[in-house]
Amino acid sequence: MGQFEGAAKPVLLVVDDEPELRALLGEYFGRHGFDVQMAEDAARAREILAAAVPQAVLLDINMPGENGLSLARWLREAHPRVGLLMLTTAGESVDRIVGLELGADDYLPKPFEMRELLARTRAVLRRLQQVTAPAPAPVPPAAHRVAFGRCSLDLEQRRLTAADGTEVEISAAEFDLLALFARHPNRPLNRDQIMEQAHNRGWDVFDRSIDLRIMRLRRKIETNPDKPEVLKTVRNVGYVYVPPASP
């Protein structure tokens, strides 16, 4: 399979059934240094992705045939390091919840401001470059590693690894959230504190998005996600990271 990494221009795949919007996005992002590929539906998007994988995908949720949520689920499983930005109709909070749970890096309701969409796309690409950057040769000191249940978070390399040393896929937003908890062990954090400190973009004022990210992280780090011992819920407050007891 081809790969666009290392190309002079970042490659962006726009998947939307509205021809006018596709043309507008193609022209706008093209003027701002992107190589834009376009698909009118999920089937065409799959054909393009089979040939080469872009750095980011702008994906409309509501499309005829296979919808954007179904394509997003497949895309996140098949290509976890691709930046995924979802476009939703204003007010469709349920679709936004599902999109976040599927692993979208960002979402924007229609109608949107083109400059904001461009800024958010660039922000996602910057975060992905940080996460996927090659690790330096020296092994980081133990102080840079923080235990999170079954896993270990490397704050320098921005990586989460399982007990057997294999890397656990996490998004940039998930890393930021774990790093915040690592800086504040045993301290309950409310949602306002999390939204203020654990992101590099303007989250919607949407508490459920935090809950969904916590739920996804628990599946990765907790021995029993239904009975969390690492990222615990503090009733009427928020969440607290409980590090392992010292031997």
Short mmCIF file of C-alpha atoms in Angstrom, two decimals:
data_model
loop_
_atom_site.label_atom_id
_atom_site.label_comp_id
_atom_site.label_asym_id
_atom_site.label_seq_id
_atom_site.Cartn_x
_atom_site.Cartn_y
_atom_site.Cartn_z
CA MET A 1 0.00 0.00 0.00
CA GLY A 2 1.26 3.49 -0.81
CA GLN A 3 1.93 6.04 1.88
CA PHE A 4 1.95 9.80 1.63
CA GLU A 5 4.22 10.34 4.61
CA GLY A 6 7.19 12.47 3.73
CA ALA A 7 5.40 14.11 0.81
CA ALA A 8 6.05 17.80 0.23
CA LYS A 9 2.39 18.60 0.89
CA PRO A 10 0.15 17.02 3.51
CA VAL A 11 -2.53 14.95 1.81
CA LEU A 12 -6.12 15.56 2.83
CA LEU A 13 -9.05 13.34 1.85
CA VAL A 14 -12.42 15.13 1.78
CA VAL A 15 -15.43 12.78 1.96
CA ASP A 16 -18.74 14.59 1.43
CA ASP A 17 -21.72 14.00 -0.84
CA GLU A 18 -22.23 17.73 -1.57
CA PRO A 19 -20.38 18.58 -4.83
CA GLU A 20 -20.31 22.32 -4.13
CA LEU A 21 -18.78 21.83 -0.68
CA ARG A 22 -16.21 19.34 -1.98
CA ALA A 23 -15.15 21.81 -4.64
CA LEU A 24 -14.95 24.65 -2.14
CA LEU A 25 -12.88 22.61 0.33
CA GLY A 26 -10.61 21.34 -2.43
CA GLU A 27 -9.91 24.83 -3.71
CA TYR A 28 -9.46 26.36 -0.25
CA PHE A 29 -7.16 23.70 1.20
CA GLY A 30 -5.27 23.52 -2.09
CA ARG A 31 -4.48 27.23 -1.80
CA HIS A 32 -3.18 26.62 1.71
CA GLY A 33 -0.62 23.99 0.85
CA PHE A 34 -2.58 20.72 0.88
CA ASP A 35 -2.81 18.01 -1.74
CA VAL A 36 -6.56 17.39 -1.68
CA GLN A 37 -8.22 14.11 -2.69
CA MET A 38 -12.03 14.02 -2.88
CA ALA A 39 -14.67 11.33 -2.54
CA GLU A 40 -18.43 11.68 -2.91
CA ASP A 41 -19.24 8.65 -0.73
CA ALA A 42 -17.73 5.97 1.48
CA ALA A 43 -17.20 3.54 -1.38
CA ARG A 44 -15.04 6.00 -3.31
CA ALA A 45 -13.19 6.89 -0.12
CA ARG A 46 -12.31 3.24 0.45
CA GLU A 47 -10.94 3.04 -3.11
CA ILE A 48 -8.71 6.07 -2.53
CA LEU A 49 -7.51 4.75 0.84
CA ALA A 50 -6.68 1.39 -0.72
CA ALA A 51 -4.24 3.16 -3.05
CA ALA A 52 -2.58 5.44 -0.50
CA VAL A 53 -3.25 6.70 3.01
CA PRO A 54 -3.55 10.47 3.57
CA GLN A 55 -2.42 12.35 6.64
CA ALA A 56 -5.96 13.52 7.46
CA VAL A 57 -9.59 12.91 6.49
CA LEU A 58 -12.47 15.39 6.57
CA LEU A 59 -15.52 13.17 6.88
CA ASP A 60 -19.18 14.14 6.67
CA ILE A 61 -21.42 12.05 8.92
CA ASN A 62 -24.61 12.18 6.86
CA MET A 63 -24.11 10.60 3.45
CA PRO A 64 -26.23 8.27 1.31
CA GLY A 65 -25.26 4.62 1.45
CA GLU A 66 -22.63 3.88 4.08
CA ASN A 67 -22.67 6.81 6.49
CA GLY A 68 -19.69 8.63 7.91
CA LEU A 69 -19.86 6.93 11.31
CA SER A 70 -19.50 3.50 9.74
CA LEU A 71 -16.59 4.68 7.60
CA ALA A 72 -15.00 6.36 10.63
CA ARG A 73 -15.14 3.10 12.61
CA TRP A 74 -13.37 1.23 9.81
CA LEU A 75 -10.87 4.03 9.24
CA ARG A 76 -9.89 4.22 12.90
CA GLU A 77 -9.34 0.44 13.02
CA ALA A 78 -7.51 0.16 9.70
CA HIS A 79 -5.48 3.39 9.87
CA PRO A 80 -5.27 4.54 13.51
CA ARG A 81 -2.65 7.24 12.84
CA VAL A 82 -4.71 9.16 10.28
CA GLY A 83 -6.10 12.47 11.53
CA LEU A 84 -9.90 12.28 11.53
CA LEU A 85 -12.10 15.38 11.57
CA MET A 86 -15.84 14.86 11.36
CA LEU A 87 -18.37 17.32 9.94
CA THR A 88 -21.81 17.23 11.54
CA THR A 89 -25.08 19.06 11.08
CA ALA A 90 -25.51 21.66 13.83
CA GLY A 91 -27.36 20.28 16.83
CA GLU A 92 -26.69 16.59 16.17
CA SER A 93 -25.15 15.94 19.58
CA VAL A 94 -25.77 12.18 19.41
CA ASP A 95 -23.71 11.87 16.22
CA ARG A 96 -20.95 13.95 17.80
CA ILE A 97 -20.93 11.67 20.86
CA VAL A 98 -20.64 8.57 18.69
CA GLY A 99 -17.97 10.21 16.54
CA LEU A 100 -15.85 11.00 19.58
CA GLU A 101 -16.30 7.49 20.91
CA LEU A 102 -15.12 6.10 17.57
CA GLY A 103 -11.91 8.11 17.91
CA ALA A 104 -12.43 11.30 15.92
CA ASP A 105 -9.65 13.81 16.62
CA ASP A 106 -11.99 16.76 16.19
CA TYR A 107 -15.41 17.68 14.83
CA LEU A 108 -17.02 20.80 13.49
CA PRO A 109 -20.74 21.49 12.98
CA LYS A 110 -22.04 22.78 9.66
CA PRO A 111 -22.09 25.54 8.64
CA PHE A 112 -18.47 26.20 9.62
CA GLU A 113 -15.98 28.98 9.06
CA MET A 114 -13.29 27.88 6.61
CA ARG A 115 -10.44 29.47 8.55
CA GLU A 116 -11.46 27.61 11.70
CA LEU A 117 -11.61 24.29 9.84
CA LEU A 118 -8.15 24.95 8.39
CA ALA A 119 -6.75 25.82 11.84
CA ARG A 120 -8.24 22.72 13.41
CA THR A 121 -6.94 20.48 10.62
CA ARG A 122 -3.44 21.87 11.04
CA ALA A 123 -3.68 21.44 14.82
CA VAL A 124 -4.62 17.77 14.43
CA LEU A 125 -1.69 17.21 12.06
CA ARG A 126 0.73 18.88 14.50
CA ARG A 127 -0.44 16.68 17.36
CA LEU A 128 -0.16 13.56 15.21
CA GLN A 129 3.39 14.48 14.23
CA GLN A 130 4.27 14.74 17.92
CA VAL A 131 2.75 11.36 18.67
CA THR A 132 4.30 9.56 15.70
CA ALA A 133 7.72 11.23 15.78
CA PRO A 134 10.58 8.69 15.92
CA ALA A 135 11.72 7.98 19.45
CA PRO A 136 15.20 9.20 20.40
CA ALA A 137 17.87 6.55 20.86
CA PRO A 138 18.54 7.06 24.60
CA VAL A 139 16.07 5.40 26.93
CA PRO A 140 14.26 8.10 28.91
CA PRO A 141 14.81 8.14 32.67
CA ALA A 142 12.30 6.29 34.80
CA ALA A 143 10.98 9.65 36.01
CA HIS A 144 9.50 10.18 32.56
CA ARG A 145 7.47 6.99 32.79
CA VAL A 146 4.20 6.92 34.69
CA ALA A 147 2.29 3.75 35.53
CA PHE A 148 -1.33 3.67 34.45
CA GLY A 149 -2.79 0.31 35.42
CA ARG A 150 -1.73 -2.31 32.88
CA CYS A 151 0.25 0.27 30.94
CA SER A 152 3.09 2.76 31.20
CA LEU A 153 2.97 6.30 29.82
CA ASP A 154 6.22 7.77 28.45
CA LEU A 155 5.88 11.53 28.79
CA GLU A 156 8.88 12.28 26.57
CA GLN A 157 8.07 9.95 23.71
CA ARG A 158 4.31 10.49 24.11
CA ARG A 159 3.68 6.75 24.00
CA LEU A 160 1.57 4.32 25.99
CA THR A 161 2.96 0.80 26.27
CA ALA A 162 1.50 -2.40 27.65
CA ALA A 163 3.26 -4.60 30.20
CA ASP A 164 4.77 -6.73 27.41
CA GLY A 165 6.30 -3.65 25.77
CA THR A 166 3.88 -3.38 22.86
CA GLU A 167 2.59 0.09 22.02
CA VAL A 168 -1.04 0.89 22.80
CA GLU A 169 -2.59 3.22 20.24
CA ILE A 170 -3.77 6.51 21.73
CA SER A 171 -4.86 9.74 20.14
CA ALA A 172 -3.20 13.07 20.84
CA ALA A 173 -6.20 14.10 22.96
CA GLU A 174 -5.95 10.89 24.99
CA PHE A 175 -2.24 11.47 25.63
CA ASP A 176 -2.93 15.04 26.79
CA LEU A 177 -5.55 13.72 29.19
CA LEU A 178 -3.23 11.06 30.67
CA ALA A 179 -0.40 13.59 30.95
CA LEU A 180 -2.68 15.91 32.91
CA PHE A 181 -3.56 13.14 35.36
CA ALA A 182 0.13 12.19 35.63
CA ARG A 183 0.92 15.75 36.77
CA HIS A 184 -1.82 15.62 39.42
CA PRO A 185 -1.85 12.16 41.06
CA ASN A 186 -4.48 11.58 43.74
CA ARG A 187 -6.03 14.98 43.03
CA PRO A 188 -9.66 15.01 41.87
CA LEU A 189 -10.08 17.14 38.74
CA ASN A 190 -13.41 18.53 37.67
CA ARG A 191 -14.50 18.82 34.06
CA ASP A 192 -13.73 22.54 33.85
CA GLN A 193 -10.13 21.90 34.96
CA ILE A 194 -9.78 19.07 32.44
CA MET A 195 -11.21 21.13 29.58
CA GLU A 196 -8.93 24.05 30.46
CA GLN A 197 -5.68 22.12 30.84
CA ALA A 198 -5.84 18.92 28.80
CA HIS A 199 -6.34 20.14 25.26
CA ASN A 200 -4.75 22.29 22.57
CA ARG A 201 -7.96 23.19 20.79
CA GLY A 202 -11.32 24.64 21.76
CA TRP A 203 -13.42 21.73 22.92
CA ASP A 204 -17.12 22.22 22.68
CA VAL A 205 -18.65 22.98 26.07
CA PHE A 206 -19.73 19.41 26.11
CA ASP A 207 -19.00 17.45 29.29
CA ARG A 208 -19.94 14.15 27.65
CA SER A 209 -16.86 14.37 25.41
CA ILE A 210 -14.63 14.10 28.50
CA ASP A 211 -16.61 11.14 29.81
CA LEU A 212 -16.20 9.34 26.48
CA ARG A 213 -12.43 9.87 26.43
CA ILE A 214 -12.18 8.56 30.00
CA MET A 215 -14.24 5.52 29.00
CA ARG A 216 -11.95 4.79 26.03
CA LEU A 217 -8.83 5.15 28.18
CA ARG A 218 -10.21 2.81 30.82
CA ARG A 219 -10.64 0.12 28.18
CA LYS A 220 -6.93 0.42 27.43
CA ILE A 221 -5.39 0.71 30.91
CA GLU A 222 -7.76 -0.82 33.46
CA THR A 223 -7.77 -4.51 34.35
CA ASN A 224 -11.55 -4.26 34.63
CA PRO A 225 -12.88 -1.14 32.87
CA ASP A 226 -16.27 -1.61 34.56
CA LYS A 227 -14.60 -1.35 37.98
CA PRO A 228 -11.83 1.20 37.41
CA GLU A 229 -8.97 1.37 39.89
CA VAL A 230 -6.71 3.82 38.05
CA LEU A 231 -8.99 6.53 36.65
CA LYS A 232 -11.72 6.69 39.24
CA THR A 233 -14.92 8.68 39.18
CA VAL A 234 -15.34 11.14 42.04
CA ARG A 235 -19.05 11.65 42.56
CA ASN A 236 -20.25 15.20 41.85
CA VAL A 237 -16.68 16.30 41.07
CA GLY A 238 -14.98 14.57 38.14
CA TYR A 239 -12.11 12.09 37.96
CA VAL A 240 -8.95 11.22 39.87
CA TYR A 241 -5.82 9.30 38.87
CA VAL A 242 -4.78 6.80 41.55
CA PRO A 243 -1.15 5.69 41.01
CA PRO A 244 0.04 2.27 42.20
CA ALA A 245 1.02 2.03 45.84
CA SER A 246 4.75 2.22 46.52
CA PRO A 247 6.28 -1.18 47.31
#
